[in-house]
PDB file of C-alpha atoms in Angstrom:
ATOM      1  CA  ASN A   1     -70.400  49.069 -55.883  1.00 63.00           C
ATOM      2  CA  ALA A   2     -73.954  47.936 -55.593  1.00 75.00           C
ATOM      3  CA  GLY A   3     -74.373  50.048 -52.332  1.00 93.00           C
ATOM      4  CA  VAL A   4     -78.357  49.783 -50.783  1.00 96.00           C
ATOM      5  CA  THR A   5     -80.565  47.144 -53.332  1.00 97.00           C
ATOM      6  CA  GLN A   6     -84.375  47.607 -52.847  1.00 97.00           C
ATOM      7  CA  THR A   7     -86.219  44.614 -55.090  1.00 97.00           C
ATOM      8  CA  PRO A   8     -88.826  45.054 -56.813  1.00 97.00           C
ATOM      9  CA  LYS A   9     -88.658  48.532 -58.482  1.00 96.00           C
ATOM     10  CA  PHE A  10     -92.941  48.193 -58.694  1.00 97.00           C
ATOM     11  CA  GLN A  11     -95.594  45.977 -57.672  1.00 97.00           C
ATOM     12  CA  VAL A  12     -99.217  46.180 -57.578  1.00 97.00           C
ATOM     13  CA  LEU A  13    -101.186  44.486 -54.711  1.00 97.00           C
ATOM     14  CA  LYS A  14    -104.996  43.786 -54.074  1.00 97.00           C
ATOM     15  CA  THR A  15    -106.429  44.873 -50.498  1.00 97.00           C
ATOM     16  CA  GLY A  16    -105.578  41.904 -47.847  1.00 97.00           C
ATOM     17  CA  GLN A  17    -102.666  40.401 -49.451  1.00 97.00           C
ATOM     18  CA  SER A  18     -99.462  40.170 -48.229  1.00 96.00           C
ATOM     19  CA  MET A  19     -95.830  40.964 -49.451  1.00 96.00           C
ATOM     20  CA  THR A  20     -92.048  41.528 -48.690  1.00 98.00           C
ATOM     21  CA  LEU A  21     -90.144  43.995 -49.801  1.00 98.00           C
ATOM     22  CA  GLN A  22     -86.638  43.694 -49.553  1.00 98.00           C
ATOM     23  CA  CYS A  23     -83.389  45.587 -48.874  1.00 98.00           C
ATOM     24  CA  ALA A  24     -79.941  44.134 -49.030  1.00 97.00           C
ATOM     25  CA  GLN A  25     -76.498  46.884 -48.229  1.00 97.00           C
ATOM     26  CA  ASP A  26     -73.105  45.572 -48.803  1.00 95.00           C
ATOM     27  CA  MET A  27     -71.136  48.454 -47.076  1.00 94.00           C
ATOM     28  CA  ASN A  28     -71.459  46.600 -43.766  1.00 93.00           C
ATOM     29  CA  HIS A  29     -73.691  49.405 -42.272  1.00 93.00           C
ATOM     30  CA  GLU A  30     -74.884  49.002 -38.700  1.00 93.00           C
ATOM     31  CA  TYR A  31     -78.064  51.408 -38.741  1.00 93.00           C
ATOM     32  CA  MET A  32     -80.810  50.435 -41.572  1.00 95.00           C
ATOM     33  CA  SER A  33     -84.279  52.028 -42.005  1.00 95.00           C
ATOM     34  CA  TRP A  34     -87.462  52.185 -44.239  1.00 97.00           C
ATOM     35  CA  TYR A  35     -89.397  55.060 -45.302  1.00 97.00           C
ATOM     36  CA  ARG A  36     -92.192  55.548 -47.093  1.00 97.00           C
ATOM     37  CA  GLN A  37     -92.774  59.347 -49.368  1.00 96.00           C
ATOM     38  CA  ASP A  38     -96.468  60.686 -49.980  1.00 94.00           C
ATOM     39  CA  PRO A  39     -96.580  64.124 -51.692  1.00 86.00           C
ATOM     40  CA  GLY A  40     -96.508  66.708 -49.235  1.00 81.00           C
ATOM     41  CA  MET A  41     -95.438  64.785 -46.334  1.00 83.00           C
ATOM     42  CA  GLY A  42     -91.988  64.072 -47.124  1.00 86.00           C
ATOM     43  CA  LEU A  43     -90.407  61.029 -45.896  1.00 93.00           C
ATOM     44  CA  ARG A  44     -91.782  59.300 -42.630  1.00 94.00           C
ATOM     45  CA  LEU A  45     -89.943  56.722 -40.867  1.00 94.00           C
ATOM     46  CA  ILE A  46     -91.591  53.415 -40.601  1.00 96.00           C
ATOM     47  CA  HIS A  47     -89.127  51.315 -38.445  1.00 96.00           C
ATOM     48  CA  TYR A  48     -85.633  51.341 -38.173  1.00 94.00           C
ATOM     49  CA  SER A  49     -82.455  48.604 -36.956  1.00 95.00           C
ATOM     50  CA  VAL A  50     -79.731  49.261 -35.141  1.00 92.00           C
ATOM     51  CA  GLY A  51     -77.858  46.098 -35.966  1.00 92.00           C
ATOM     52  CA  ALA A  52     -78.883  42.424 -36.401  1.00 94.00           C
ATOM     53  CA  GLY A  53     -81.370  41.294 -33.808  1.00 94.00           C
ATOM     54  CA  ILE A  54     -82.306  44.717 -32.982  1.00 94.00           C
ATOM     55  CA  THR A  55     -85.611  46.594 -34.750  1.00 95.00           C
ATOM     56  CA  ASP A  56     -87.716  49.502 -33.469  1.00 94.00           C
ATOM     57  CA  GLN A  57     -90.688  51.665 -34.570  1.00 95.00           C
ATOM     58  CA  GLY A  58     -90.837  54.653 -35.830  1.00 93.00           C
ATOM     59  CA  GLU A  59     -93.299  57.463 -36.759  1.00 91.00           C
ATOM     60  CA  VAL A  60     -95.906  55.235 -38.945  1.00 95.00           C
ATOM     61  CA  PRO A  61     -95.052  51.690 -38.278  1.00 96.00           C
ATOM     62  CA  ASN A  62     -98.869  50.127 -38.100  1.00 96.00           C
ATOM     63  CA  GLY A  63     -99.477  47.900 -40.799  1.00 96.00           C
ATOM     64  CA  TYR A  64     -95.694  46.744 -40.914  1.00 97.00           C
ATOM     65  CA  ASN A  65     -93.311  43.901 -39.625  1.00 97.00           C
ATOM     66  CA  VAL A  66     -89.399  44.156 -40.242  1.00 97.00           C
ATOM     67  CA  SER A  67     -86.425  41.312 -38.665  1.00 96.00           C
ATOM     68  CA  ARG A  68     -83.240  41.982 -38.817  1.00 97.00           C
ATOM     69  CA  SER A  69     -81.263  38.814 -38.611  1.00 96.00           C
ATOM     70  CA  THR A  70     -78.598  39.668 -40.729  1.00 96.00           C
ATOM     71  CA  THR A  71     -76.477  42.997 -40.905  1.00 96.00           C
ATOM     72  CA  GLU A  72     -76.807  42.843 -44.781  1.00 97.00           C
ATOM     73  CA  ASP A  73     -80.815  42.118 -44.870  1.00 97.00           C
ATOM     74  CA  PHE A  74     -83.721  44.222 -43.308  1.00 98.00           C
ATOM     75  CA  PRO A  75     -87.149  43.353 -45.016  1.00 98.00           C
ATOM     76  CA  LEU A  76     -90.149  44.990 -44.794  1.00 98.00           C
ATOM     77  CA  ARG A  77     -93.439  43.157 -44.780  1.00 98.00           C
ATOM     78  CA  LEU A  78     -96.977  44.257 -45.213  1.00 97.00           C
ATOM     79  CA  LEU A  79     -99.101  41.806 -43.522  1.00 92.00           C
ATOM     80  CA  SER A  80    -102.441  42.675 -44.901  1.00 96.00           C
ATOM     81  CA  ALA A  81    -102.155  45.591 -47.224  1.00 97.00           C
ATOM     82  CA  ALA A  82    -104.528  48.878 -47.565  1.00 97.00           C
ATOM     83  CA  PRO A  83    -105.325  51.356 -50.001  1.00 97.00           C
ATOM     84  CA  SER A  84    -103.244  53.495 -47.278  1.00 96.00           C
ATOM     85  CA  GLN A  85    -100.544  52.114 -48.029  1.00 97.00           C
ATOM     86  CA  THR A  86     -99.769  53.397 -51.471  1.00 97.00           C
ATOM     87  CA  SER A  87     -97.070  55.241 -51.529  1.00 97.00           C
ATOM     88  CA  VAL A  88     -92.981  54.820 -52.250  1.00 97.00           C
ATOM     89  CA  TYR A  89     -91.018  53.178 -49.815  1.00 98.00           C
ATOM     90  CA  PHE A  90     -87.345  53.484 -49.738  1.00 98.00           C
ATOM     91  CA  CYS A  91     -84.833  51.441 -47.541  1.00 97.00           C
ATOM     92  CA  ALA A  92     -81.424  53.385 -46.361  1.00 96.00           C
ATOM     93  CA  SER A  93     -78.433  52.474 -44.352  1.00 95.00           C
ATOM     94  CA  SER A  94     -75.778  54.440 -42.418  1.00 91.00           C
ATOM     95  CA  LEU A  95     -73.155  53.463 -40.444  1.00 88.00           C
ATOM     96  CA  GLU A  96     -74.849  54.295 -37.518  1.00 79.00           C
ATOM     97  CA  ALA A  97     -78.038  55.924 -36.483  1.00 74.00           C
ATOM     98  CA  GLY A  98     -78.316  60.047 -36.261  1.00 69.00           C
ATOM     99  CA  ALA A  99     -77.288  62.522 -38.964  1.00 58.00           C
ATOM    100  CA  LYS A 100     -74.910  60.125 -40.645  1.00 75.00           C
ATOM    101  CA  ARG A 101     -74.793  60.165 -43.981  1.00 85.00           C
ATOM    102  CA  LYS A 102     -77.462  58.011 -44.869  1.00 91.00           C
ATOM    103  CA  TYR A 103     -77.316  55.954 -48.400  1.00 94.00           C
ATOM    104  CA  PHE A 104     -80.514  55.368 -50.132  1.00 96.00           C
ATOM    105  CA  GLY A 105     -81.911  52.602 -52.155  1.00 97.00           C
ATOM    106  CA  ALA A 106     -83.619  53.256 -55.412  1.00 96.00           C
ATOM    107  CA  GLY A 107     -86.927  52.850 -53.945  1.00 97.00           C
ATOM    108  CA  THR A 108     -90.549  50.513 -55.018  1.00 97.00           C
ATOM    109  CA  ARG A 109     -93.871  52.171 -55.790  1.00 97.00           C
ATOM    110  CA  LEU A 110     -96.516  50.277 -54.220  1.00 97.00           C
ATOM    111  CA  SER A 111     -99.707  50.376 -55.138  1.00 97.00           C
ATOM    112  CA  VAL A 112    -102.638  48.737 -53.609  1.00 97.00           C
ATOM    113  CA  LEU A 113    -106.241  48.336 -54.736  1.00 96.00           C
TER     114      LEU A 113
ATOM    115  CA  THR B   1     -98.026  69.787 -38.902  1.00 57.00           C
ATOM    116  CA  GLN B   2     -94.330  69.053 -40.601  1.00 65.00           C
ATOM    117  CA  LEU B   3     -91.197  69.377 -37.716  1.00 85.00           C
ATOM    118  CA  LEU B   4     -89.633  71.123 -40.528  1.00 93.00           C
ATOM    119  CA  GLU B   5     -91.414  73.140 -43.051  1.00 94.00           C
ATOM    120  CA  GLN B   6     -89.705  74.253 -46.112  1.00 96.00           C
ATOM    121  CA  SER B   7     -90.920  76.598 -49.167  1.00 96.00           C
ATOM    122  CA  PRO B   8     -91.283  76.948 -51.081  1.00 97.00           C
ATOM    123  CA  GLN B   9     -92.959  73.538 -52.429  1.00 95.00           C
ATOM    124  CA  PHE B  10     -92.518  73.924 -56.091  1.00 96.00           C
ATOM    125  CA  LEU B  11     -90.074  76.584 -58.324  1.00 97.00           C
ATOM    126  CA  SER B  12     -90.244  76.592 -62.091  1.00 97.00           C
ATOM    127  CA  ILE B  13     -87.211  79.062 -63.254  1.00 97.00           C
ATOM    128  CA  GLN B  14     -85.620  79.582 -66.541  1.00 97.00           C
ATOM    129  CA  GLU B  15     -81.941  78.443 -66.890  1.00 97.00           C
ATOM    130  CA  GLY B  16     -79.284  80.473 -65.662  1.00 97.00           C
ATOM    131  CA  GLU B  17     -81.827  82.592 -62.547  1.00 98.00           C
ATOM    132  CA  ASN B  18     -80.219  82.292 -59.301  1.00 98.00           C
ATOM    133  CA  LEU B  19     -83.134  80.477 -56.770  1.00 98.00           C
ATOM    134  CA  THR B  20     -83.177  80.109 -52.870  1.00 98.00           C
ATOM    135  CA  VAL B  21     -85.202  77.597 -51.080  1.00 98.00           C
ATOM    136  CA  TYR B  22     -86.137  77.730 -47.197  1.00 98.00           C
ATOM    137  CA  CYS B  23     -86.058  75.229 -44.399  1.00 97.00           C
ATOM    138  CA  ASN B  24     -87.484  76.360 -40.828  1.00 96.00           C
ATOM    139  CA  SER B  25     -88.646  75.137 -38.208  1.00 94.00           C
ATOM    140  CA  SER B  26     -89.434  76.317 -34.149  1.00 92.00           C
ATOM    141  CA  SER B  27     -87.144  73.723 -32.945  1.00 91.00           C
ATOM    142  CA  VAL B  28     -83.288  74.005 -32.973  1.00 92.00           C
ATOM    143  CA  PHE B  29     -81.295  70.929 -34.544  1.00 92.00           C
ATOM    144  CA  SER B  30     -77.845  69.925 -33.596  1.00 90.00           C
ATOM    145  CA  SER B  31     -77.378  69.243 -37.447  1.00 90.00           C
ATOM    146  CA  LEU B  32     -79.018  69.346 -41.325  1.00 93.00           C
ATOM    147  CA  GLN B  33     -78.575  67.642 -44.096  1.00 94.00           C
ATOM    148  CA  TRP B  34     -79.740  68.370 -47.380  1.00 96.00           C
ATOM    149  CA  TYR B  35     -80.435  65.765 -49.723  1.00 96.00           C
ATOM    150  CA  ARG B  36     -81.545  65.603 -53.727  1.00 97.00           C
ATOM    151  CA  GLN B  37     -83.658  63.536 -55.099  1.00 96.00           C
ATOM    152  CA  GLU B  38     -84.215  62.707 -59.008  1.00 94.00           C
ATOM    153  CA  PRO B  39     -87.361  60.667 -60.467  1.00 89.00           C
ATOM    154  CA  GLY B  40     -87.095  56.894 -59.977  1.00 90.00           C
ATOM    155  CA  GLU B  41     -83.974  57.307 -57.650  1.00 93.00           C
ATOM    156  CA  GLY B  42     -83.566  57.852 -53.526  1.00 95.00           C
ATOM    157  CA  PRO B  43     -82.489  60.618 -51.903  1.00 95.00           C
ATOM    158  CA  VAL B  44     -78.240  61.068 -52.234  1.00 95.00           C
ATOM    159  CA  LEU B  45     -76.580  63.571 -49.757  1.00 94.00           C
ATOM    160  CA  LEU B  46     -75.737  66.917 -50.655  1.00 95.00           C
ATOM    161  CA  VAL B  47     -74.628  68.182 -47.232  1.00 95.00           C
ATOM    162  CA  THR B  48     -74.445  68.150 -43.685  1.00 93.00           C
ATOM    163  CA  VAL B  49     -74.356  71.412 -41.710  1.00 93.00           C
ATOM    164  CA  VAL B  50     -73.522  71.439 -37.779  1.00 92.00           C
ATOM    165  CA  THR B  51     -72.397  74.734 -36.663  1.00 92.00           C
ATOM    166  CA  GLY B  52     -75.135  77.557 -36.243  1.00 94.00           C
ATOM    167  CA  GLY B  53     -73.652  80.406 -39.093  1.00 95.00           C
ATOM    168  CA  GLU B  54     -72.728  77.638 -41.175  1.00 95.00           C
ATOM    169  CA  VAL B  55     -71.698  78.237 -44.317  1.00 97.00           C
ATOM    170  CA  LYS B  56     -71.184  75.509 -47.192  1.00 96.00           C
ATOM    171  CA  LYS B  57     -70.587  75.497 -51.156  1.00 96.00           C
ATOM    172  CA  LEU B  58     -70.631  73.062 -53.651  1.00 93.00           C
ATOM    173  CA  LYS B  59     -69.874  74.560 -56.539  1.00 95.00           C
ATOM    174  CA  ARG B  60     -73.036  76.603 -57.595  1.00 97.00           C
ATOM    175  CA  LEU B  61     -75.196  75.663 -54.284  1.00 97.00           C
ATOM    176  CA  THR B  62     -74.530  77.462 -51.008  1.00 97.00           C
ATOM    177  CA  PHE B  63     -76.015  75.521 -47.995  1.00 97.00           C
ATOM    178  CA  GLN B  64     -76.702  78.014 -44.802  1.00 97.00           C
ATOM    179  CA  PHE B  65     -77.010  76.649 -41.025  1.00 96.00           C
ATOM    180  CA  GLY B  66     -79.143  79.521 -39.226  1.00 96.00           C
ATOM    181  CA  ASP B  67     -77.472  80.747 -35.906  1.00 95.00           C
ATOM    182  CA  ALA B  68     -79.543  79.883 -33.418  1.00 95.00           C
ATOM    183  CA  ARG B  69     -79.935  76.119 -35.628  1.00 94.00           C
ATOM    184  CA  LYS B  70     -83.683  76.744 -36.301  1.00 94.00           C
ATOM    185  CA  ASP B  71     -83.612  76.852 -40.328  1.00 95.00           C
ATOM    186  CA  SER B  72     -81.924  76.454 -43.171  1.00 97.00           C
ATOM    187  CA  SER B  73     -81.260  77.836 -46.453  1.00 97.00           C
ATOM    188  CA  LEU B  74     -79.780  76.582 -50.000  1.00 98.00           C
ATOM    189  CA  HIS B  75     -79.068  79.007 -52.809  1.00 98.00           C
ATOM    190  CA  ILE B  76     -78.039  78.002 -56.065  1.00 97.00           C
ATOM    191  CA  THR B  77     -76.209  80.545 -58.442  1.00 98.00           C
ATOM    192  CA  ALA B  78     -77.432  80.284 -62.120  1.00 97.00           C
ATOM    193  CA  ALA B  79     -78.992  77.304 -62.471  1.00 97.00           C
ATOM    194  CA  GLN B  80     -78.879  74.636 -64.875  1.00 97.00           C
ATOM    195  CA  PRO B  81     -81.376  71.547 -66.379  1.00 96.00           C
ATOM    196  CA  GLY B  82     -79.559  68.679 -64.295  1.00 95.00           C
ATOM    197  CA  ASP B  83     -80.813  71.307 -61.015  1.00 96.00           C
ATOM    198  CA  THR B  84     -83.940  69.822 -61.811  1.00 96.00           C
ATOM    199  CA  GLY B  85     -84.828  67.537 -58.589  1.00 96.00           C
ATOM    200  CA  LEU B  86     -86.812  67.001 -55.261  1.00 96.00           C
ATOM    201  CA  TYR B  87     -84.428  69.040 -52.688  1.00 97.00           C
ATOM    202  CA  LEU B  88     -84.980  67.654 -48.944  1.00 96.00           C
ATOM    203  CA  CYS B  89     -83.832  69.346 -45.777  1.00 96.00           C
ATOM    204  CA  ALA B  90     -83.583  66.767 -43.373  1.00 94.00           C
ATOM    205  CA  GLY B  91     -82.854  67.131 -39.222  1.00 92.00           C
ATOM    206  CA  ALA B  92     -81.162  65.582 -36.135  1.00 88.00           C
ATOM    207  CA  GLN B  93     -82.513  67.392 -32.681  1.00 83.00           C
ATOM    208  CA  ALA B  94     -79.757  65.393 -30.937  1.00 77.00           C
ATOM    209  CA  SER B  95     -76.640  63.709 -31.633  1.00 67.00           C
ATOM    210  CA  GLY B  96     -77.193  60.017 -32.297  1.00 67.00           C
ATOM    211  CA  SER B  97     -81.400  61.241 -32.719  1.00 73.00           C
ATOM    212  CA  ARG B  98     -83.307  60.270 -35.793  1.00 81.00           C
ATOM    213  CA  LEU B  99     -83.472  62.563 -38.468  1.00 87.00           C
ATOM    214  CA  THR B 100     -86.967  64.190 -39.299  1.00 90.00           C
ATOM    215  CA  PHE B 101     -88.028  65.168 -43.070  1.00 93.00           C
ATOM    216  CA  GLY B 102     -89.297  68.225 -44.511  1.00 94.00           C
ATOM    217  CA  GLU B 103     -91.860  67.631 -47.399  1.00 93.00           C
ATOM    218  CA  GLY B 104     -89.171  68.909 -49.975  1.00 95.00           C
ATOM    219  CA  THR B 105     -89.078  71.476 -52.929  1.00 97.00           C
ATOM    220  CA  GLN B 106     -89.910  70.548 -56.097  1.00 96.00           C
ATOM    221  CA  LEU B 107     -87.155  72.074 -58.426  1.00 97.00           C
ATOM    222  CA  THR B 108     -87.719  72.470 -62.412  1.00 97.00           C
ATOM    223  CA  VAL B 109     -85.144  74.344 -64.363  1.00 97.00           C
ATOM    224  CA  ASN B 110     -85.984  74.901 -67.777  1.00 96.00           C
ATOM    225  CA  PRO B 111     -83.699  75.691 -70.469  1.00 95.00           C
TER     226      PRO B 111
END
């Protein structure tokens, strides 16, 4: 079972560059979300989606865009990377929103120089 | 200010010792989850508690939800090196609402 797959695992960007972090799940989950994890801050919600075609902002959405054209995929775009976006990014999915069991990907470690 | 405060932030103990980590808030949660995260991996759900005063056991791990549903604890008996990891609590303030995560407790169990 693949579960939640994130690519790439590691990425280094220069300030101002753009990139897309990929996330795919094969569990037919309606709810998908993106978090960033920083030391001493826990996991903070960036954007989430309750189903294909529907996205919404989380706690820290600035500088990130998302789209959900299919149930399986939920890419996160950084339009103009900044050093403050250096972090570990996790994609998660669950059957529905709220306190349902979340399945996390292995993460993408991003450094912005 | 974190909605969920975890303590301690770091804990280093010897194999065989017992330990308790705490997750506290001034807010009431309809449910609370505990996750464990190992280096280079995403968090993995250990347990969900939904009833005030509820106690759940998972082998050597005992989870408790406070009577007022504002806090939770995780107790590990006879810790083993395999228990090493980052333990995260996460709560939902209402059914269907988003999860809020604590900052985590980094546990190291030395052989």
